[in-house]
Short mmCIF file of C-alpha atoms in Angstrom, two decimals:
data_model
loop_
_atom_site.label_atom_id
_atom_site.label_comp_id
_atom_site.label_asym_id
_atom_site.label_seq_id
_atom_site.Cartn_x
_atom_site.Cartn_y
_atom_site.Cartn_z
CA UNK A 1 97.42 129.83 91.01
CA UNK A 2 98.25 126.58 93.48
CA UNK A 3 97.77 123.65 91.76
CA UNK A 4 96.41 120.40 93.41
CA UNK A 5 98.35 117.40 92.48
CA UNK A 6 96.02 114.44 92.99
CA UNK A 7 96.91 111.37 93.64
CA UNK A 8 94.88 107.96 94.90
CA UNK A 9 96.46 106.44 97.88
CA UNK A 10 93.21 103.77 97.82
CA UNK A 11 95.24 101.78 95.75
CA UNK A 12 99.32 102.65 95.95
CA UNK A 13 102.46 100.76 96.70
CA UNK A 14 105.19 101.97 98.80
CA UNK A 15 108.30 100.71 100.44
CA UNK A 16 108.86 98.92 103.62
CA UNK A 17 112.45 99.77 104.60
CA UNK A 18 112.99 97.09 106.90
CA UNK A 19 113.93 94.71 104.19
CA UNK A 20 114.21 94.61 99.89
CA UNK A 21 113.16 90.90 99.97
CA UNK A 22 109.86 89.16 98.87
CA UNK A 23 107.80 90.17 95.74
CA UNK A 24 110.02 91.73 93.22
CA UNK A 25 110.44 88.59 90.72
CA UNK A 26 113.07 89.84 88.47
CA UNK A 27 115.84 88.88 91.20
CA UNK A 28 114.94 85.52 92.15
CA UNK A 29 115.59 83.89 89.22
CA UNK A 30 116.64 79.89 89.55
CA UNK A 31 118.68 78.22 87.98
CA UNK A 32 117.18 75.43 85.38
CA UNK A 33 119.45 72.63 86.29
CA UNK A 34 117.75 72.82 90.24
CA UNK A 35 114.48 70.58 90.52
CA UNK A 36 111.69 72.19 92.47
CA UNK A 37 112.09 70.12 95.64
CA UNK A 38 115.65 71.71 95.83
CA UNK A 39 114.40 75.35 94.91
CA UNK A 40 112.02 74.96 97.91
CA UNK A 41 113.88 73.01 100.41
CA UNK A 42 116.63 75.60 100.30
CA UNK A 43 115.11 78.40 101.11
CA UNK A 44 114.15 78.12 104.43
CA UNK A 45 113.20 81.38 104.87
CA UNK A 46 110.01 81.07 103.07
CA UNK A 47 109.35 77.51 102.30
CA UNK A 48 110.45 75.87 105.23
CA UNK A 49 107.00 74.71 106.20
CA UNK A 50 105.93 73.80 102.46
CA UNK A 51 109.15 71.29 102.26
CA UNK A 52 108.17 69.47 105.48
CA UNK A 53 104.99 69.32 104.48
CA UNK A 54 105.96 67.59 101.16
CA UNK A 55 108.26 65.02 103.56
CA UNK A 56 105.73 64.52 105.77
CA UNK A 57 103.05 63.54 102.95
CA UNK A 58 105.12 61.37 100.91
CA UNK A 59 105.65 63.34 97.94
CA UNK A 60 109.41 64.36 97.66
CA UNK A 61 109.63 61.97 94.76
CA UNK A 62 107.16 63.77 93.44
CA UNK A 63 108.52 67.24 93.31
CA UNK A 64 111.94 65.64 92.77
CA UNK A 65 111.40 63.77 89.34
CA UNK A 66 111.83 64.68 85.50
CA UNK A 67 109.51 62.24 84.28
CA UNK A 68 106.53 65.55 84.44
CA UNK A 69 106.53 69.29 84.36
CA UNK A 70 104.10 70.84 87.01
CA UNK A 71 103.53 73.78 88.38
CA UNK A 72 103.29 74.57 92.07
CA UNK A 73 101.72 77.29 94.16
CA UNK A 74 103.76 77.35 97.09
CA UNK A 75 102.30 79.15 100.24
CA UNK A 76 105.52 80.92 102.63
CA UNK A 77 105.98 79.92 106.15
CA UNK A 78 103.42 82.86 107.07
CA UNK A 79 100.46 80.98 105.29
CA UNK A 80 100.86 78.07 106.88
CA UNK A 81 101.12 79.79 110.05
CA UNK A 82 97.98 81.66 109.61
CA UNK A 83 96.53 78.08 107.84
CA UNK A 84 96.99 76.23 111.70
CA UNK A 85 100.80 75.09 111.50
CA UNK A 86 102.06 77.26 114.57
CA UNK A 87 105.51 75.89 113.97
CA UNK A 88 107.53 73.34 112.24
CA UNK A 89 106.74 70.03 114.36
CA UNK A 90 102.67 70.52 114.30
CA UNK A 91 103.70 70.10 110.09
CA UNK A 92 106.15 67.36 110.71
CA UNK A 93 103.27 65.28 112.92
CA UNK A 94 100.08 66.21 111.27
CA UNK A 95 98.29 63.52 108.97
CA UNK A 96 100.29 62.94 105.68
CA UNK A 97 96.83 62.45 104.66
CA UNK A 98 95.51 65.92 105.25
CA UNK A 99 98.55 67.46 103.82
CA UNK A 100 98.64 65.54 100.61
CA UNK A 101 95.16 66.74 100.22
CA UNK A 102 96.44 70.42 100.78
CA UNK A 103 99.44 69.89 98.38
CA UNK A 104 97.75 68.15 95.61
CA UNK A 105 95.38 71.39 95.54
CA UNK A 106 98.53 73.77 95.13
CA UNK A 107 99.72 71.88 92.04
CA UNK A 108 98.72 72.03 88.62
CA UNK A 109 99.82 69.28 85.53
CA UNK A 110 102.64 71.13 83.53
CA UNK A 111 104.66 74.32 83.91
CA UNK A 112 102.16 77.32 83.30
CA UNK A 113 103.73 80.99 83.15
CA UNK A 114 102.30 83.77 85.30
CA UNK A 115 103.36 87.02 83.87
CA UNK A 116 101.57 86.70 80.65
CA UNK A 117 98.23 86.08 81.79
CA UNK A 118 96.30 89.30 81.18
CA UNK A 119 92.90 88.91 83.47
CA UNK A 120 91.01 86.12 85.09
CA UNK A 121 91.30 82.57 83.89
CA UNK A 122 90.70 79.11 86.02
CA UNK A 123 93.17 76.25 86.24
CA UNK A 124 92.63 72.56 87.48
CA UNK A 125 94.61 71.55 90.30
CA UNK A 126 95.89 67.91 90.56
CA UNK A 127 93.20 67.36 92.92
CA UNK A 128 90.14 68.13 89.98
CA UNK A 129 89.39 71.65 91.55
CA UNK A 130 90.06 74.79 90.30
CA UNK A 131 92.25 77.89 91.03
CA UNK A 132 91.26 81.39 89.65
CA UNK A 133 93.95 83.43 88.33
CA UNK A 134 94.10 86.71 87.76
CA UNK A 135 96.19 89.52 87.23
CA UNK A 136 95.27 93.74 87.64
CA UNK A 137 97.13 96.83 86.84
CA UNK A 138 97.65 99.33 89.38
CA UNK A 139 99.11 102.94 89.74
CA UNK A 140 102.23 103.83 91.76
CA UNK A 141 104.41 106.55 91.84
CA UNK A 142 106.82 105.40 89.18
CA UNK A 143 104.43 103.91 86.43
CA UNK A 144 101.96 101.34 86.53
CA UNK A 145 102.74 98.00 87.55
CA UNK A 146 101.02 94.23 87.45
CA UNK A 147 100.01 92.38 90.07
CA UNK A 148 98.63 88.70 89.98
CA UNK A 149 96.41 86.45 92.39
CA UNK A 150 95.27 83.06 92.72
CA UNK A 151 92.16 82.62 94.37
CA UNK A 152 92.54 85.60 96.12
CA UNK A 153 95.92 85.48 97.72
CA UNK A 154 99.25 87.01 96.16
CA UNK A 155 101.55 85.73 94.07
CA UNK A 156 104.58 87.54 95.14
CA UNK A 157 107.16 85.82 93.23
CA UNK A 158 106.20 84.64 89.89
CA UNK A 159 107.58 81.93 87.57
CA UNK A 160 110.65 80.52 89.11
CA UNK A 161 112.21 77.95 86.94
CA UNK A 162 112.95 74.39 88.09
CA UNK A 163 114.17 71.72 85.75
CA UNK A 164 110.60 69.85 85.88
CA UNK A 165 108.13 72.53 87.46
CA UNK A 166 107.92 76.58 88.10
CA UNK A 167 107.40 78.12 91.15
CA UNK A 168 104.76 80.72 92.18
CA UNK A 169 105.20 82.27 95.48
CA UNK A 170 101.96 82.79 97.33
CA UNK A 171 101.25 84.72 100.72
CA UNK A 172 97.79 81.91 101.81
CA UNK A 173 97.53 78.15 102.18
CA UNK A 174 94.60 78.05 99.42
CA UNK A 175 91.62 76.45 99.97
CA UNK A 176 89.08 74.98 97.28
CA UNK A 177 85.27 75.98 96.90
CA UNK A 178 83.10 73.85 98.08
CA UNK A 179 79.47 72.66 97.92
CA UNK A 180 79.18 74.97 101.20
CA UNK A 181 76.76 77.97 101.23
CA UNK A 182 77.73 81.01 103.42
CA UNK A 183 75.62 80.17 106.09
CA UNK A 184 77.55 76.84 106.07
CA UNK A 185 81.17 78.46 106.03
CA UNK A 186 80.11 80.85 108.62
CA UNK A 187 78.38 77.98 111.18
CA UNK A 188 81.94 76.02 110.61
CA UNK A 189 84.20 78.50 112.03
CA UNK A 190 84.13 79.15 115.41
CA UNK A 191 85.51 82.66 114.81
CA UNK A 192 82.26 83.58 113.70
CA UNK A 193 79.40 82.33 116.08
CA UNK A 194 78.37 85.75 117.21
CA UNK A 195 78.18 86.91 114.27
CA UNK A 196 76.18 83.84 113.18
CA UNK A 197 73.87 84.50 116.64
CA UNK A 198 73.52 88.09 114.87
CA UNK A 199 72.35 86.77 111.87
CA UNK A 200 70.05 84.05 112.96
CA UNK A 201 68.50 86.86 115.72
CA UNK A 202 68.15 89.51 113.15
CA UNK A 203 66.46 86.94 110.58
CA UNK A 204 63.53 87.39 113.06
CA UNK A 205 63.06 90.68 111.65
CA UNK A 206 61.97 92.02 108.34
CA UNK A 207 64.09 90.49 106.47
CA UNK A 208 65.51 86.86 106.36
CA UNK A 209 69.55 87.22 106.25
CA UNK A 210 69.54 83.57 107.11
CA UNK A 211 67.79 82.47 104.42
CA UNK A 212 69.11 84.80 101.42
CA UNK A 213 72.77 83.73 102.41
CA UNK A 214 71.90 79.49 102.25
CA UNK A 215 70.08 80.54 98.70
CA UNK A 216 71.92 80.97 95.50
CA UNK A 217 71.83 84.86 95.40
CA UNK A 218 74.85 86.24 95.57
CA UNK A 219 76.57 88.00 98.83
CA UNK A 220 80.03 88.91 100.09
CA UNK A 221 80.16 89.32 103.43
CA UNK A 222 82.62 90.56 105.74
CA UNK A 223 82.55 88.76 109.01
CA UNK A 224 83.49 90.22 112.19
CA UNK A 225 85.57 87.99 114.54
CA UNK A 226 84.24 87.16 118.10
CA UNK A 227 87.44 89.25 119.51
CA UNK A 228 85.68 92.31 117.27
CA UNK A 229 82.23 92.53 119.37
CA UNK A 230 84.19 93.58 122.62
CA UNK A 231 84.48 97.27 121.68
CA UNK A 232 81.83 97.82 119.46
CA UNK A 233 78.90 100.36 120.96
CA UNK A 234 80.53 99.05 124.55
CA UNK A 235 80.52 95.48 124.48
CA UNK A 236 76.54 95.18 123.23
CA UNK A 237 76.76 92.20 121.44
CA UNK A 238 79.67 90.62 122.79
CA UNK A 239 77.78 87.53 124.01
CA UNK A 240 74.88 84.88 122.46
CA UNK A 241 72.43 86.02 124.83
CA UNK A 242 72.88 89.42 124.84
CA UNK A 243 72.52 89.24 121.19
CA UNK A 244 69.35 87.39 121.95
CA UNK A 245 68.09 90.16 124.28
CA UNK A 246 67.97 92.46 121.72
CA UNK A 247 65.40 92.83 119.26
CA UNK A 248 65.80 91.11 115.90
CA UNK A 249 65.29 94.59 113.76
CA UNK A 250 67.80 96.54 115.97
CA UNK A 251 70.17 93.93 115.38
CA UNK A 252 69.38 93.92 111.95
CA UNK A 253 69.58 97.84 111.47
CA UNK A 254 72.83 98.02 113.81
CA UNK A 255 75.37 95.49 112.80
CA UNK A 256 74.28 92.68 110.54
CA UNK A 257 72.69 94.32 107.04
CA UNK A 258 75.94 96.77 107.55
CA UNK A 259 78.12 93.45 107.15
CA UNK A 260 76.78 92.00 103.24
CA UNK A 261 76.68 93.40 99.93
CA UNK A 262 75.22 91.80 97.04
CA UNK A 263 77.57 90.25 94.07
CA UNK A 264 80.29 88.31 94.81
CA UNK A 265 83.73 90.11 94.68
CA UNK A 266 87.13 88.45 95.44
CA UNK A 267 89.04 91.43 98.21
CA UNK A 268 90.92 92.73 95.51
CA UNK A 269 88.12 93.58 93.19
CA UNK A 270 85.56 94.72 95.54
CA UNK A 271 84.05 97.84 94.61
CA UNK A 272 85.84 101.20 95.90
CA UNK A 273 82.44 102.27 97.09
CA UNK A 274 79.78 99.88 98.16
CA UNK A 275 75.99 100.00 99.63
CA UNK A 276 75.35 97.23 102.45
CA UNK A 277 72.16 95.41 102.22
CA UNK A 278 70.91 98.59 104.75
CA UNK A 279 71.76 100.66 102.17
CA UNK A 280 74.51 101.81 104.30
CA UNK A 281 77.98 103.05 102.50
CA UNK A 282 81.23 101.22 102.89
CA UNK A 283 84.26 102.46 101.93
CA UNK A 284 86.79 100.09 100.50
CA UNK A 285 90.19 101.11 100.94
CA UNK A 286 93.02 98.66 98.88
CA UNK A 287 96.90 99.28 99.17
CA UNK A 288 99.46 96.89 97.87
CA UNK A 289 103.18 96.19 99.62
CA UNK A 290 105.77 95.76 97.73
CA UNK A 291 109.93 95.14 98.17
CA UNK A 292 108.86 94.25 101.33
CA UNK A 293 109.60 91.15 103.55
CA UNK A 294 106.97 88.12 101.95
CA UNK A 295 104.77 87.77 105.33
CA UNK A 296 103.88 91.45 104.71
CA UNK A 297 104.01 91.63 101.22
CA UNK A 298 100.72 91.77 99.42
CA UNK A 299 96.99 93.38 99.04
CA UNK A 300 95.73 94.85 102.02
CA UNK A 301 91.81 95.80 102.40
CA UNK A 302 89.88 97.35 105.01
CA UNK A 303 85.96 98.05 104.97
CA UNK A 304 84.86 100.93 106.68
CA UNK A 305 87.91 101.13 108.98
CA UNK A 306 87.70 97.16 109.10
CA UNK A 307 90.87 95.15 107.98
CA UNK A 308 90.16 92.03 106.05
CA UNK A 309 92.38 89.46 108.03
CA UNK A 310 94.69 87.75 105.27
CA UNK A 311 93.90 84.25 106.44
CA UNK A 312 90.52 84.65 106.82
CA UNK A 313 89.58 86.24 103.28
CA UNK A 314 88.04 85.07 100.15
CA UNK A 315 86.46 81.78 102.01
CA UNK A 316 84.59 80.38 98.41
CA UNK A 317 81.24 79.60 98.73
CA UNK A 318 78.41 78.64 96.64
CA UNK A 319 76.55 81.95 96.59
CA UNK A 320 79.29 84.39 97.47
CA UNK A 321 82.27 84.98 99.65
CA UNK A 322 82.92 85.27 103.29
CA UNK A 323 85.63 87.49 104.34
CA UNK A 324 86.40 87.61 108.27
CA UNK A 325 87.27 91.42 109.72
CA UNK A 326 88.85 92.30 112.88
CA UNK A 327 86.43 94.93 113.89
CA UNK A 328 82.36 95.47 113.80
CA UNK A 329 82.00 98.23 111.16
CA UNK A 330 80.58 101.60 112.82
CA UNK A 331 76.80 102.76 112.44
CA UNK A 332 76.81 104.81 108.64
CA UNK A 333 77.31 108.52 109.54
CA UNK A 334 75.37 110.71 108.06
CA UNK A 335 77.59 113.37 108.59
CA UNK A 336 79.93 114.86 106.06
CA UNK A 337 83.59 115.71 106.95
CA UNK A 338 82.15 119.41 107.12
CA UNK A 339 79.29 118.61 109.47
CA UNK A 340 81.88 117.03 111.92
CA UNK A 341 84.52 119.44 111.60
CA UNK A 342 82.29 122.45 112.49
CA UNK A 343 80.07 120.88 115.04
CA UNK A 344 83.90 120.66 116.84
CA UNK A 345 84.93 122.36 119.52
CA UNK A 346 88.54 121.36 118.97
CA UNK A 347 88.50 122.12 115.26
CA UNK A 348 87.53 126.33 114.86
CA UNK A 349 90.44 127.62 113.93
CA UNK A 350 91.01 124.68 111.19
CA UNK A 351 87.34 125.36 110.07
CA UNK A 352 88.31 129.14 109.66
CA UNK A 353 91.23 128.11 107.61
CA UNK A 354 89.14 126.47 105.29
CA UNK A 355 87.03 129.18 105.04
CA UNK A 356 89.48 131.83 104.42
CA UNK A 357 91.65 129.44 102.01
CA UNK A 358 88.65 128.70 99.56
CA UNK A 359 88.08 132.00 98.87
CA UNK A 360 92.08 132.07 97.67
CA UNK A 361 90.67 129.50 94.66
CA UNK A 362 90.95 126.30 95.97
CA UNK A 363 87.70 125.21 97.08
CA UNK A 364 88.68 123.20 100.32
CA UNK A 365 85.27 123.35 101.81
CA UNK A 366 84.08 122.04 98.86
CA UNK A 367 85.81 119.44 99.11
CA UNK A 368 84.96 118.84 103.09
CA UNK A 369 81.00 118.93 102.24
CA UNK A 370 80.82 117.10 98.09
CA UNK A 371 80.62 113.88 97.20
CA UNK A 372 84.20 113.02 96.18
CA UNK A 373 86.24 111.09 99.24
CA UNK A 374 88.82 112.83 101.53
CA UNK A 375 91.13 111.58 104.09
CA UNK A 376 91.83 114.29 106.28
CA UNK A 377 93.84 115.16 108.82
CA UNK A 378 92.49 118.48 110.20
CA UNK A 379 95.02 119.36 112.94
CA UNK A 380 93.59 120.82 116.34
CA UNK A 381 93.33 124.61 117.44
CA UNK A 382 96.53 124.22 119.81
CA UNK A 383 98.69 123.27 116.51
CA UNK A 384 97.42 126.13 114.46
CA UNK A 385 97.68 128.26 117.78
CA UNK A 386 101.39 126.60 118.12
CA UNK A 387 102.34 127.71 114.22
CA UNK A 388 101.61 131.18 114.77
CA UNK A 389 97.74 131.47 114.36
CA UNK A 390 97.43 132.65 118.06
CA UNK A 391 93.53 133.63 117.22
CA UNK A 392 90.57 133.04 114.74
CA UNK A 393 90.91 136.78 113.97
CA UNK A 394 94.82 136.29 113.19
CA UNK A 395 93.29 133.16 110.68
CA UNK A 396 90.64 135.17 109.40
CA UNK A 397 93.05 137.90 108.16
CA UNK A 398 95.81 135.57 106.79
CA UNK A 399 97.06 135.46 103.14
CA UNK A 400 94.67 132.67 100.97
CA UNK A 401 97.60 131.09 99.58
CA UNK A 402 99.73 130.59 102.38
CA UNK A 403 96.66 128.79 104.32
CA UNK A 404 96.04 126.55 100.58
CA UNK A 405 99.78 126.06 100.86
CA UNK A 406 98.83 125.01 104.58
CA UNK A 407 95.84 122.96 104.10
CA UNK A 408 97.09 121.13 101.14
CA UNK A 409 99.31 118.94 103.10
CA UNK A 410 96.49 118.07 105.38
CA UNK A 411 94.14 116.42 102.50
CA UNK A 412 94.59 113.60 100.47
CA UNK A 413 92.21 112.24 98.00
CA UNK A 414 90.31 108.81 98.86
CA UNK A 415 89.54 107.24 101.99
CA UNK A 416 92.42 105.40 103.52
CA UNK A 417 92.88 104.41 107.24
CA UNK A 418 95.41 103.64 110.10
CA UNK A 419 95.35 99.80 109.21
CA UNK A 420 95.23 100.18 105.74
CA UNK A 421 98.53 99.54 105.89
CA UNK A 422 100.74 96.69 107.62
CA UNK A 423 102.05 97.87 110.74
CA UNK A 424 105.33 100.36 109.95
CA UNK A 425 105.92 103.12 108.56
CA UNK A 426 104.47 104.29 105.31
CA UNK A 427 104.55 107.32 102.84
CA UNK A 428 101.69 109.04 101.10
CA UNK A 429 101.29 112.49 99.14
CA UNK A 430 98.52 114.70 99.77
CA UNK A 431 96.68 116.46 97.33
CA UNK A 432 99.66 119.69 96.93
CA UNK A 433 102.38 116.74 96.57
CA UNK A 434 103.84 116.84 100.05
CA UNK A 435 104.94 113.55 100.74
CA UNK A 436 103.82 112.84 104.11
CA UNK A 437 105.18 109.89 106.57
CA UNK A 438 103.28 107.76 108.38
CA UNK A 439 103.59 105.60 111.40
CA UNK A 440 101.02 103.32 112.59
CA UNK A 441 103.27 100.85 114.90
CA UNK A 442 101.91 102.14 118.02
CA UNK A 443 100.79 105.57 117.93
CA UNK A 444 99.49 106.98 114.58
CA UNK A 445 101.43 109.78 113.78
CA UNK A 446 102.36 111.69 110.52
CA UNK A 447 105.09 114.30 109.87
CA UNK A 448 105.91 116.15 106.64
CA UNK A 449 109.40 117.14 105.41
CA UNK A 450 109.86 120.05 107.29
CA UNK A 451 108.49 118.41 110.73
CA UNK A 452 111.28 117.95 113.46
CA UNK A 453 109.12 115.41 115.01
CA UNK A 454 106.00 113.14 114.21
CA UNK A 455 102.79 114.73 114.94
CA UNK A 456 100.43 112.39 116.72
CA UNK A 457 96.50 111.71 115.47
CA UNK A 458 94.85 111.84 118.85
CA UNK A 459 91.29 111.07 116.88
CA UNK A 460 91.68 108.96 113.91
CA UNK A 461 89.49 106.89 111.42
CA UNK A 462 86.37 108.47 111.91
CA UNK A 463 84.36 107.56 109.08
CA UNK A 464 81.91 110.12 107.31
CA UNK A 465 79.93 110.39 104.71
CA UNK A 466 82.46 111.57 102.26
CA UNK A 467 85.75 110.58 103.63
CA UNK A 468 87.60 110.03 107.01
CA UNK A 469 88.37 112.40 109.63
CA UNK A 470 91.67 112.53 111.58
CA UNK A 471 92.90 115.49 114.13
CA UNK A 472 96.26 116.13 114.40
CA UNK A 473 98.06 118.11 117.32
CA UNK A 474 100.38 119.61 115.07
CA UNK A 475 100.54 121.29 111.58
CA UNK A 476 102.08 119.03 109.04
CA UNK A 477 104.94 121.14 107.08
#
């Protein structure tokens, strides 16, 4: 009998080819006799920003004496890019001031190792706030591997020696908590005032978002930027009065309980599957880059087909988190991946397939209509039509186990999405093993081993009850 070979692609690393730089800390080892200022104001490629920060504040002789071992968290050029610094001169003329506060916040007394830390602990910057450590285990294809956080944002390299200080490579300019609620980290950033508008309208309802996210219950929230509102259900809430216009419970019902979960959860720990405050299911989907350039390496989350924008993640408040998204999350379906494949038109002779391949012993539509998540990617009635299967008859008749040996390559276990990973190509295996490449720099396309030519996902990231839908216009092989 065909055996499935599962694997999780929710949470599995894979190679970006461009490059082998960034993240793997074995091989960027330093030597001891180099003093941290020199370890970061040589490599220009990723600190270039940090060490003209540390000129422009004042503190070279800081970083550059023996007289006291400290450790530093030092953000790439990328974070400081996504921080506000769009190039080198807005860092070499902004107020020494403001960057010695942001400094002082990335340094902690003493030279504190990484690698051994074995789950969350806090640290006290040199500023008197903390920094949360932490450091999770994770499957990939080879073993199981480590990988370590501070408030949130990657540590790609870990424990570089200097002669008075290590290094710890981090992918965000970090920010302390504050005495801010979420309401109060929400009103602050401009990026946010329709969704704020959303809140404040929907507050008018039954229930009193505003309220619950200034009190000391716990929320995470997952913001959608003002660019986000264009698209969703045709530009309905793209503006403050529009928003307005609408009535407080439909705004409630349609975009803002579908945004907030209760408990507070840093990106990386945030709950595979999670109920919004309308009850509504979100799907967390978490891959991690690795041997890949530093401004891509990393944890990457998206929410219900959402991605969680780096820069904008893990904002600290008082009662929770605030995490800004670059797209309004779609009404909950209530629709499972079965419903929608047989209430389409375009989708027959894949529905027969599945039909005629469970009774072979692999129970695809099972799968398409239980509770466990699928990604699928169910490809069209011109690609079976185009591999042979010129009728539903001709589908109907065929062998079981060639259609499981067909079908397998089409399902992989979890939810995962185009965006779930950064923009390139990617590889994932389905549930038989195939190991299937993806492309998501323009198109979204896939192609197995035996493809001459990428097959391109003309609907993708339709989110169901149990999984995500994708068509495909050809078979993957």
């Amino acid at each position: 009998m065909f055996k499935l070979k599962l694997k999780i692609p929710q949470l599995i690393c894979f190679v970006v080819s461009l490059l082998l730089l960034g993240c793997d800390e074995d091989k960027r080892e330093t030597p001891s006799s180099v003093s941290v200022y020199r370890i970061l104001k040589d490599d220009t490629g990723n600190y270039s920003y940090l060490s003209a920060a540390i000129d422009r504040a004042g503190m070279r002789s800081f970083f550059e004496s023996n007289e006291r071992d400290f450790t530093i968290f030092a953000p790439i050029n990328q974070a400081f890019i996504d921080a506000g610094f769009p190039n080198l001169l807005s860092v070499k003329t902004a107020d020494p001031v403001v960057l010695e506060k942001i400094l002082k916040y990335h340094i902690i007394e003493n030279k504190i190792l990484v690698k051994p830390i074995a789950g969350e602990v806090t640290v006290t910057a040199l500023d008197g706030n903390e920094i949360t450590l932490d450091r999770i285990k994770i499957l990939i294809r080879t073993g199981e591997i480590s990988v370590f956080f501070a408030n949130g944002a990657d540590i790609l390299s870990r424990d570089v020696n200097g002669t008075n200080g290590n290094v710890q490579t981090i992918n965000k300019v970090l920010v302390p908590k504050t005495n801010k609620n979420i309401m109060n980290i929400l009103a602050e950033n401009s990026n946010y005032s329709l969704f704020l508008a959303a809140i404040n309208r929907a507050s008018l309802g039954s229930r009193n978002y505003a309220a619950e996210l200034a009190s000391s219950s716990q929320f995470t929230v997952f913001a959608p930027v003002n660019a986000a509102f264009a698209e969703f259900m045709g530009g309905k809430y793209n503006s403050t009065t529009s928003i307005n216009n609408t009535p407080p419970q439909t705004v409630a019902d349609e975009l803002v309980g579908n945004h907030i979960i209760n408990n507070a959860y840093f990106t990386y720990k945030l709950p595979f599957i999670s109920l919004s405050l309308n009850s509504s299911r979100l799907t967390i989907s978490k891959t991690f880059t690795y041997n890949a350039p530093n401004a891509i390496a990393g944890y990457n989350t998206v929410v219900n087909g959402g991605a969680v924008t780096r820069s904008l993640a893990n904002a600290m408040a008082t009662n929770g988190f605030v995490n800004g998204v670059g797209a309004v999350f779609a009404l909950p379906s209530s629709l499972t991946l079965s419903d929608a494949a047989r209430a389409n038109s375009n989708l027959t002779f894949f529905v027969a397939a599945v039909d005629r391949a469970s009774t072979g012993g692999v129970d695809f539509s099972g799968m398409l209509s239980g509770t466990s998540d699928y990604t699928i990617f169910a490809p069209s009635n011109q690609a079976f039509r185009d591999e042979g299967y010129e009728t539903i008859d001709v589908v109907n008749t065929a062998s079981p186990s060639i259609l499981i040996q067909l079908l397998s390559k089409h399902f992989f276990e979890g939810s995962f999405y185009s965006n779930s990973y950064p923009v390139g190509t990617f590889n994932l295996l389905s549930i038989g093993g195939t190991d299937v490449e993806f492309d998501n720099t323009t198109l979204y396309t896939a192609k197995g081993p035996l493809n001459t030519a990428p097959g391109t996902i003309s609907t993708r990231n339709e989110i169901r009850k149990n999984g995500v839908l994708n068509i495909i216009n050809q078979v993957i092989k």
